Amino acid sequence: MSLILEILESLIPASSVGKAWMAAVLLGVGCGLLGCFVVLRREALMGDAISHAVLPGVVAGLVYSPDRNLALILACAVMAGLCGVGVVRVLERTTRLKPDACLACVLALFFALGLVWQSKFQSETVGVMHFLFGNIGSIDGNDLKMMLVSVVLISVMVVTMRRPLLVMSFDPGFGRALGFPTWCLEFLFYTLLTFAVVVSLQAVGVVLVSAMLITPAASAYLLTDRFDRMLLLSMLLGILSGVIGAWMSTSMSRMPTGPVMTLAASGVFVLVYLCAPRHGVLAKSLRLARRRRLIRRENTLKTIYHILEEEGFSHRDVSVMMIASKRKEAEDHVHLTCEGLQRQSLILFSEDKRSLSLTDSGWRRAMELVRNHRLWELYLTREANYADDHVHEDAEKIEHLLGPSMIRQLEKDLDFPKLDPHGRPIPRVDAGYPTGSLPL
């Protein structure tokens, strides 16, 4: 035991600034790890409820510990937090209230109880403001030892119990089917979560600790679809936010630790929200714009096919004016779309650019689209009992998304049909350009 204490002592920095930075790093690791499970469970309000529910415990520790014994204060806070979680679960199981309503009721009840109690014992609870709003500069060596032990415990439990905790986050029923001790896992998770909240109180305070629990994990969730990477990113973003907050709080005057850390975490979240490579707003907007451009071009190809079909495939050229009339669009707009098709070598413009013709690859793609559309229309009328005049819009949306394997399965299920529900021929993709009539 003495060896462990010596090791812990050797890890504690001597300067107050070093202690603040180390507290910020430990805060980022502990909250970042458990925040991932909270986000996946869709229980972000639970972190907020626990952080507010611990206030009566903090007040009780200050009232019954005149010498400010931190271990006793934190123990009381942990018990109050677990009591809050228990009350939430009882309300969920014994009432018709939704989980968010239960969490809000418990959050308000425990926080109000702590404030009333603190008002009655103001002289004994002078230091409660540090727990309410956080003051990383007040953290001493003993506080850091407790944070270090708690973070090591949380890290070990997350690494060793990662799989069952992850299964429980998505589907507790599946966890029970696999033989996991669900009640024990739930108790373990909420105990660790309460520990993480309590040891973070002095750094960010009761009011904002939930932000450090949720915001880095939410940012990591937008950055990756792999859980292991999410854990790592959440820790790193939590550490980054904590260090920025600690640096600004210790180097500038009138910069409260908790709000500054929260603003730093929120700034990182906004950056990720905008610029995340897969789930960011900019990336989604670009994908949507590309998809709309692709659909517009493919619909133009399909329109060219329809015009040629209506005229019995007697010629290959189609005027831009006819396409614009058929699609009810301006000629300039159609011309712009067709220039994109020409860059993809799907059409060829005439010399005066007033008409165009399909290339071999454009002809194949046009037939694929028409085939997809008509097969899907037939599937909806036969298998989903759609009326013939109600299938066009659904087929119009799905035709661009059907892949070769799905088309093969549709053909097999429909017994390789030759006509769509309206009696029009379903073109074969391997057919060449017809001469006078469409090959079946």
Coordinates of N, CA and C in Angstrom, one line a residue, residues 68 336 397 439:
R68 N -13.3 19.3 6.2 CA -13.3 19.2 4.7 C -12.6 18.0 4.2
L336 N -27.1 22.6 -70.0 CA -26.1 22.4 -69.0 C -26.0 21.0 -68.5
K397 N -38.0 7.1 -57.7 CA -37.1 7.3 -56.7 C -36.1 6.1 -56.6
P439 N -35.9 -4.6 -79.3 CA -35.8 -6.1 -79.1 C -36.3 -6.5 -77.7

